[in-house]
Short mmCIF file of C-alpha atoms in Angstrom, two decimals:
data_model
loop_
_atom_site.label_atom_id
_atom_site.label_comp_id
_atom_site.label_asym_id
_atom_site.label_seq_id
_atom_site.Cartn_x
_atom_site.Cartn_y
_atom_site.Cartn_z
CA MET V 3 113.90 60.09 85.12
CA SER V 4 113.04 58.32 88.41
CA THR V 5 109.53 59.43 89.44
CA GLY V 6 110.16 58.35 93.26
CA ILE V 7 107.81 56.26 95.12
CA ASP V 8 103.92 56.39 94.57
CA LEU V 9 103.03 56.43 97.93
CA GLN V 10 99.17 56.56 96.97
CA GLY V 11 99.39 53.67 94.45
CA SER V 12 101.45 51.50 96.82
CA PHE V 13 98.86 51.97 99.77
CA ILE V 14 95.90 51.24 97.70
CA LYS V 15 97.35 48.28 95.69
CA SER V 16 98.55 46.75 99.20
CA LEU V 17 94.75 46.95 100.78
CA ILE V 18 93.49 45.41 97.29
CA ASP V 19 95.94 42.72 97.84
CA LEU V 20 94.58 41.93 101.34
CA GLY V 21 90.98 41.50 99.67
CA LEU V 22 89.62 44.88 100.23
CA PRO V 23 87.68 46.19 97.27
CA ALA V 24 89.07 48.99 95.09
CA GLY V 25 86.62 51.70 96.22
CA ALA V 26 87.03 50.78 99.88
CA ALA V 27 90.60 50.92 99.64
CA LYS V 28 90.53 54.34 97.98
CA ALA V 29 88.07 55.48 100.75
CA VAL V 30 90.74 54.33 103.31
CA TRP V 31 93.57 56.19 101.71
CA MET V 32 91.48 59.56 101.91
CA PRO V 33 91.87 60.71 105.36
CA VAL V 34 95.59 59.44 105.56
CA PRO V 35 97.16 62.58 103.55
CA MET V 36 94.99 64.89 105.68
CA VAL V 37 96.32 63.28 109.12
CA LEU V 38 99.96 63.16 107.75
CA MET V 39 99.52 66.81 106.73
CA LEU V 40 98.29 67.81 110.29
CA ILE V 41 101.01 65.99 112.02
CA GLY V 42 103.74 67.25 109.52
CA ALA V 43 102.43 71.07 110.27
CA THR V 44 102.33 70.36 113.77
CA VAL V 45 105.63 68.86 114.32
CA GLY V 46 106.94 71.67 112.00
CA VAL V 47 105.59 74.19 114.24
CA LEU V 48 107.36 72.78 117.40
CA VAL V 49 110.49 72.51 115.67
CA THR V 50 110.25 76.32 114.47
CA ILE V 51 109.42 77.53 117.97
CA TRP V 52 112.28 75.66 119.47
CA GLN V 53 114.46 77.02 116.50
CA GLU V 54 113.24 80.60 117.25
CA ARG V 55 114.26 80.39 120.95
CA LYS V 56 117.73 78.91 120.38
CA ILE V 57 118.58 81.44 117.39
CA SER V 58 117.23 84.22 119.33
CA ALA V 59 119.20 83.10 122.42
CA ALA V 60 122.51 82.72 120.28
CA ALA V 61 121.79 86.39 118.63
CA GLN V 62 121.66 87.97 122.28
CA GLN V 63 124.54 85.69 123.51
CA ARG V 64 122.53 83.68 125.96
CA ILE V 65 121.79 80.03 126.73
CA GLY V 66 118.17 79.58 125.66
CA PRO V 67 115.96 76.75 126.52
CA GLU V 68 118.07 73.84 127.52
CA PHE V 69 116.57 71.81 130.58
CA MET V 70 113.30 70.91 129.34
CA GLY V 71 114.36 67.50 127.52
CA PRO V 72 117.60 67.26 125.72
CA PHE V 73 118.53 70.61 124.27
CA GLY V 74 115.34 72.11 125.70
CA LEU V 75 113.22 70.14 122.80
CA LEU V 76 110.31 69.76 125.10
CA SER V 77 109.69 73.54 125.72
CA PRO V 78 107.19 74.09 122.65
CA VAL V 79 105.40 70.86 124.21
CA ALA V 80 105.18 72.64 127.46
CA ASP V 81 104.00 75.75 125.68
CA GLY V 82 101.12 73.60 124.25
CA ILE V 83 100.21 72.04 127.68
CA LYS V 84 100.23 75.29 129.20
CA PHE V 85 97.82 76.76 126.75
CA VAL V 86 95.49 73.76 127.12
CA PHE V 87 94.88 74.50 130.70
CA LYS V 88 94.87 78.21 130.64
CA GLU V 89 91.55 79.74 131.46
CA ASP V 90 89.51 80.91 128.29
CA ILE V 91 88.47 84.57 128.96
CA ILE V 92 85.78 86.15 126.69
CA PRO V 93 85.47 90.04 127.41
CA ALA V 94 82.09 90.96 128.87
CA LYS V 95 81.27 93.45 126.23
CA SER V 96 82.62 91.62 123.35
CA ASP V 97 80.76 89.85 120.61
CA PRO V 98 81.17 86.17 121.71
CA TRP V 99 80.49 84.73 118.47
CA LEU V 100 82.83 86.86 116.40
CA PHE V 101 85.38 86.56 119.03
CA THR V 102 85.50 82.79 118.77
CA LEU V 103 85.29 82.59 115.08
CA GLY V 104 88.11 84.89 114.47
CA PRO V 105 91.00 82.63 115.54
CA ILE V 106 89.21 79.58 113.68
CA ILE V 107 89.09 81.58 110.25
CA VAL V 108 92.41 82.58 110.56
CA VAL V 109 94.04 79.17 111.45
CA LEU V 110 91.93 76.89 108.82
CA PRO V 111 93.29 78.46 105.71
CA VAL V 112 96.80 78.04 106.70
CA PHE V 113 96.35 74.14 107.47
CA LEU V 114 94.24 73.79 104.12
CA SER V 115 97.24 75.38 102.14
CA TYR V 116 99.44 72.67 103.17
CA LEU V 117 97.47 70.28 100.57
CA ILE V 118 99.19 71.80 97.51
CA VAL V 119 102.78 71.52 98.96
CA PRO V 120 104.70 68.66 96.96
CA PHE V 121 107.50 66.70 98.82
CA GLY V 122 108.20 64.61 95.66
CA GLU V 123 106.62 64.04 92.18
CA ASN V 124 104.25 61.61 93.80
CA LEU V 125 104.40 62.70 97.43
CA ALA V 126 101.74 65.64 97.41
CA VAL V 127 98.39 65.54 98.84
CA THR V 128 96.86 66.60 95.78
CA ASN V 129 97.90 68.06 92.57
CA VAL V 130 95.65 70.97 91.99
CA ALA V 131 95.86 72.50 88.65
CA THR V 132 95.83 76.04 90.31
CA GLY V 133 97.77 75.05 93.40
CA VAL V 134 99.83 78.40 93.82
CA PHE V 135 96.98 80.88 93.23
CA LEU V 136 94.94 78.54 95.60
CA TRP V 137 97.34 79.29 98.48
CA ILE V 138 97.13 83.08 97.43
CA ALA V 139 93.29 82.89 97.67
CA LEU V 140 93.34 81.03 101.15
CA SER V 141 95.73 83.47 102.56
CA SER V 142 93.51 86.31 101.51
CA VAL V 143 90.78 84.89 103.79
CA GLN V 144 93.15 85.44 107.16
CA PRO V 145 92.82 89.26 107.21
CA ILE V 146 89.01 88.89 107.56
CA GLY V 147 89.42 86.80 110.82
CA LEU V 148 91.99 89.19 112.09
CA LEU V 149 89.66 92.13 111.29
CA MET V 150 86.67 90.06 113.03
CA SER V 151 88.69 89.51 116.26
CA GLY V 152 89.88 93.07 116.49
CA TYR V 153 86.40 94.33 116.15
CA ALA V 154 84.79 91.73 118.20
CA SER V 155 87.12 92.31 121.18
CA ASN V 156 85.51 95.80 121.84
CA ASN V 157 89.25 97.07 122.50
CA LYS V 158 90.72 100.15 120.73
CA TYR V 159 94.03 98.48 120.51
CA SER V 160 92.82 95.35 119.01
CA LEU V 161 90.62 97.09 116.36
CA LEU V 162 93.69 99.13 115.31
CA GLY V 163 95.57 95.77 115.10
CA GLY V 164 93.04 94.11 112.99
CA LEU V 165 92.78 97.22 110.60
CA ARG V 166 96.67 97.24 110.24
CA ALA V 167 96.51 93.39 109.43
CA ALA V 168 93.77 93.90 106.61
CA ALA V 169 95.91 96.99 105.25
CA GLN V 170 99.20 95.14 105.42
CA SER V 171 97.75 91.81 103.74
CA ILE V 172 96.20 94.07 100.83
CA SER V 173 99.40 95.80 100.23
CA TYR V 174 101.76 92.68 99.95
CA GLU V 175 99.29 90.33 98.31
CA ILE V 176 99.52 92.23 95.04
CA PRO V 177 103.45 92.14 94.63
CA LEU V 178 103.48 88.59 96.05
CA ALA V 179 100.75 87.43 93.19
CA LEU V 180 102.89 89.23 90.62
CA ALA V 181 106.07 87.55 91.53
CA VAL V 182 104.30 84.16 91.32
CA LEU V 183 102.85 85.09 88.13
CA ALA V 184 106.34 85.62 86.73
CA VAL V 185 107.37 81.88 87.66
CA VAL V 186 103.93 80.55 86.21
CA MET V 187 104.66 82.47 83.06
CA MET V 188 108.14 80.42 82.78
CA SER V 189 106.52 77.24 83.83
CA ASN V 190 103.45 77.28 81.58
CA SER V 191 101.60 75.96 84.51
CA LEU V 192 99.63 76.84 87.89
CA SER V 193 100.66 73.51 89.32
CA SER V 194 103.10 73.38 92.21
CA ILE V 195 104.39 69.92 90.94
CA ASP V 196 104.83 71.31 87.19
CA ILE V 197 106.58 74.40 88.58
CA VAL V 198 109.11 72.05 90.41
CA GLU V 199 109.37 69.71 87.39
CA GLN V 200 110.36 72.71 84.88
CA GLN V 201 113.36 73.42 87.35
CA SER V 202 114.46 69.72 87.05
CA GLY V 203 117.33 67.93 84.98
CA TYR V 204 120.12 70.40 85.59
CA GLY V 205 120.52 70.25 89.24
CA ILE V 206 121.00 73.59 90.97
CA LEU V 207 121.61 75.51 87.48
CA GLY V 208 117.97 74.72 86.77
CA TRP V 209 116.47 76.57 89.72
CA ASN V 210 114.21 79.54 89.16
CA ILE V 211 116.41 81.84 91.78
CA TRP V 212 118.94 82.28 88.81
CA ARG V 213 116.29 83.28 86.39
CA GLN V 214 113.99 85.12 89.02
CA PRO V 215 116.27 86.88 91.62
CA ILE V 216 114.27 89.87 91.88
CA GLY V 217 111.05 87.82 91.81
CA PHE V 218 112.38 85.77 94.90
CA LEU V 219 113.37 88.95 96.97
CA ILE V 220 109.84 90.25 96.28
CA PHE V 221 108.19 87.05 97.00
CA TRP V 222 110.20 86.56 100.30
CA ILE V 223 109.60 90.10 101.49
CA SER V 224 105.94 89.78 100.58
CA ALA V 225 105.62 86.25 102.44
CA LEU V 226 107.48 87.63 105.47
CA ALA V 227 104.75 90.59 105.53
CA GLU V 228 101.99 88.40 105.23
CA CYS V 229 103.22 86.33 108.10
CA GLU V 230 103.46 89.38 110.13
CA ARG V 231 107.28 88.54 110.67
CA MET V 232 109.53 91.33 112.25
CA PRO V 233 110.25 93.89 110.94
CA PHE V 234 106.63 93.63 109.50
CA ASP V 235 104.89 92.86 112.72
CA LEU V 236 102.89 96.06 112.87
CA PRO V 237 99.30 94.38 113.60
CA GLU V 238 100.75 93.30 116.91
CA ALA V 239 103.19 95.75 117.82
CA GLU V 240 103.66 95.69 121.59
CA GLU V 241 104.95 99.16 122.18
CA GLU V 242 102.20 100.78 120.57
CA LEU V 243 99.20 98.37 120.48
CA VAL V 244 99.68 96.04 123.54
CA ALA V 245 99.32 93.00 121.57
CA GLY V 246 97.11 94.27 118.71
CA TYR V 247 94.26 91.94 117.66
CA GLN V 248 95.41 89.40 120.12
CA THR V 249 95.19 91.85 123.38
CA GLU V 250 91.96 90.27 124.67
CA TYR V 251 92.69 86.51 123.93
CA SER V 252 94.07 83.68 126.24
CA GLY V 253 93.92 80.08 126.30
CA MET V 254 93.29 78.03 123.29
CA LYS V 255 92.10 80.85 121.27
CA PHE V 256 95.48 82.78 121.62
CA ALA V 257 97.28 79.39 121.02
CA LEU V 258 95.40 79.20 117.62
CA TYR V 259 96.85 82.76 116.73
CA TYR V 260 100.23 81.42 117.86
CA VAL V 261 100.19 78.07 116.06
CA ALA V 262 98.87 79.85 112.75
CA SER V 263 101.86 82.53 112.86
CA TYR V 264 104.44 79.51 112.75
CA VAL V 265 102.56 77.32 110.54
CA ASN V 266 102.08 80.04 107.98
CA LEU V 267 105.92 81.07 108.26
CA VAL V 268 106.99 77.10 107.54
CA LEU V 269 104.33 77.02 104.75
CA SER V 270 105.76 80.37 103.15
CA ALA V 271 109.28 78.77 103.18
CA LEU V 272 108.17 75.77 101.71
CA LEU V 273 106.38 77.66 98.73
CA VAL V 274 109.73 79.44 98.17
CA THR V 275 111.37 76.24 97.95
CA VAL V 276 108.83 74.93 95.38
CA LEU V 277 108.99 78.07 93.27
CA TYR V 278 112.53 79.22 93.38
CA LEU V 279 114.73 76.56 94.57
CA GLY V 280 113.78 73.47 92.76
CA GLY V 281 111.38 71.84 95.41
CA TRP V 282 112.43 68.21 96.00
CA GLU V 283 115.11 68.25 93.38
CA SER V 284 118.79 67.94 94.94
CA PRO V 285 121.68 70.32 93.72
CA ILE V 286 123.29 67.34 91.85
CA PRO V 287 120.48 65.22 89.72
CA ILE V 288 120.07 61.77 91.36
CA GLU V 289 119.65 60.41 87.60
CA LEU V 290 123.36 61.57 87.04
CA LEU V 291 124.63 59.92 90.25
CA ALA V 292 122.74 56.73 89.49
CA GLY V 293 124.51 56.72 86.14
CA TRP V 294 127.85 57.30 87.90
CA LEU V 295 127.25 54.47 89.97
CA GLY V 296 125.87 52.21 87.29
CA ILE V 297 122.36 51.88 88.93
CA SER V 298 119.39 51.40 86.61
CA GLU V 299 116.84 54.29 86.69
CA THR V 300 114.14 51.66 87.35
CA SER V 301 115.52 50.22 90.29
CA PRO V 302 113.26 50.15 93.45
CA TRP V 303 115.94 51.19 95.69
CA LEU V 304 116.74 54.18 93.57
CA GLU V 305 113.06 55.16 93.77
CA ILE V 306 113.03 54.72 97.68
CA ALA V 307 116.33 56.90 97.74
CA ASP V 308 114.74 59.45 95.47
CA ALA V 309 111.67 59.95 97.46
CA SER V 310 113.52 60.07 100.72
CA LEU V 311 116.05 62.45 99.28
CA GLY V 312 113.15 64.65 97.82
CA ILE V 313 111.63 64.99 101.24
CA THR V 314 114.98 65.65 102.94
CA MET V 315 115.93 68.37 100.38
CA THR V 316 112.47 70.03 100.58
CA VAL V 317 112.57 70.32 104.45
CA LEU V 318 116.04 71.40 104.49
CA LYS V 319 115.76 74.28 102.12
CA ALA V 320 112.79 75.29 103.88
CA TYR V 321 114.29 75.31 107.20
CA PHE V 322 117.35 77.22 105.89
CA LEU V 323 114.77 80.09 104.84
CA VAL V 324 112.95 79.64 108.48
CA PHE V 325 116.67 80.19 109.98
CA THR V 326 116.99 83.32 107.77
CA ALA V 327 113.58 84.84 108.90
CA ILE V 328 114.24 84.24 112.51
CA LEU V 329 117.72 85.90 112.52
CA LEU V 330 116.12 88.65 110.51
CA ARG V 331 113.55 88.95 113.37
CA TRP V 332 116.36 89.35 116.04
CA THR V 333 118.54 91.56 113.94
CA VAL V 334 116.37 94.19 112.32
CA PRO V 335 114.10 97.00 114.01
CA ARG V 336 110.45 97.32 113.38
CA VAL V 337 109.41 99.46 110.73
CA ARG V 338 106.59 102.28 111.01
CA ILE V 339 103.31 101.59 109.42
CA ASP V 340 103.83 104.39 106.84
CA GLN V 341 107.33 102.93 105.75
CA LEU V 342 105.46 99.43 105.61
CA LEU V 343 102.82 100.69 103.16
CA ASP V 344 105.27 102.93 101.10
CA LEU V 345 107.58 99.93 100.73
CA GLY V 346 104.39 97.58 99.65
CA TRP V 347 102.75 100.22 97.31
CA LYS V 348 105.57 102.65 96.13
CA PHE V 349 108.44 100.03 95.62
CA LEU V 350 107.50 96.54 95.65
CA LEU V 351 104.43 96.77 93.33
CA PRO V 352 106.09 98.70 90.47
CA VAL V 353 109.32 96.40 90.62
CA SER V 354 107.02 93.36 90.55
CA LEU V 355 105.37 94.81 87.61
CA ALA V 356 108.65 95.58 86.03
CA ASN V 357 109.84 92.01 86.51
CA LEU V 358 106.73 90.60 85.16
CA LEU V 359 107.32 92.46 81.89
CA LEU V 360 110.97 91.70 81.72
CA THR V 361 110.11 88.01 82.21
CA ALA V 362 107.66 88.12 79.35
CA ALA V 363 110.53 89.80 77.04
CA LEU V 364 113.01 87.21 77.97
CA LYS V 365 110.64 84.42 77.50
CA LEU V 366 110.09 85.84 73.83
CA ALA V 367 113.79 86.42 73.45
CA PHE V 368 115.12 83.33 74.88
CA PRO V 369 112.31 80.78 74.91
CA ALA V 370 114.65 77.63 75.59
CA ALA V 371 115.85 79.18 78.97
CA PHE V 372 112.65 80.93 79.93
CA GLY V 373 110.02 78.35 79.19
CA GLY V 374 108.95 79.66 75.75
#
């Protein structure tokens, strides 16, 4: 099987060939994935914001952004410039340290979580053995920042928004983790790369969505709730809480919340792609196509094509999920807080437990199909 292009190995080898010592070449490589990750996440946010505006406009039968650049593509850039130059206001009776730390604690775990997302077998920043659960652990830090922001704002609406964010996160993290555990049980690994490889070889028929349809729905619903997307945006419900924990924020501090929301949505879509939609695998295996065309699997051109196709497939699958999340936001009305908590504790939790037990039973009964 073609393993795609080894970006790290090729980069270090080229530096060594230029006369750089091996240790220095590895040191030069270390910041490169971080920079690429930050650039990729930022571009992903800009694309998602533009997509949100165009899809919402189409859903409401209006034009949407059109005149700021071609097709309105520069409107997210204009947003960023506006946030940079807006006045940063700290309320007089707030706790300034906690008020400032809140957005930082919210945004940092989201960007760190991108480290475990693989775009190809050798196109991941790091292959952590417990990659998926590292994301769950990092995402559980966010409610602390939201609660901190709500408390530090010295505003009753902000405090209620922070409390709601903490309650919502706790309610949906458990079914989300149980849905992931069912996939891990089939893959016999916690590594995101191993999970994708377990789905390879059979094209679209090998994807986990066919073996875990219930887990897929539980994960996607829980991920939308973790991202506070409509209909689960209770922590910032404008009809009830003005803007929830964001009420007193402006300038770049508000921009951090704004960015974190969209980065988290793209990250969740990427993880659904990795766990249930075969990650970088295409619907028709590239090895099969190479056999039909008579191309050797060790061909350098095939490796480049495989790596390029892997990145393309991962991004396309993720943005299809982003599209559905945005369409859902402009279609479904917001639920009440009691309905939100009931869905998490009284429905998704028992269903996710039943799905985990069913997966264990199927793994014992049909080990070839369920990773025994």
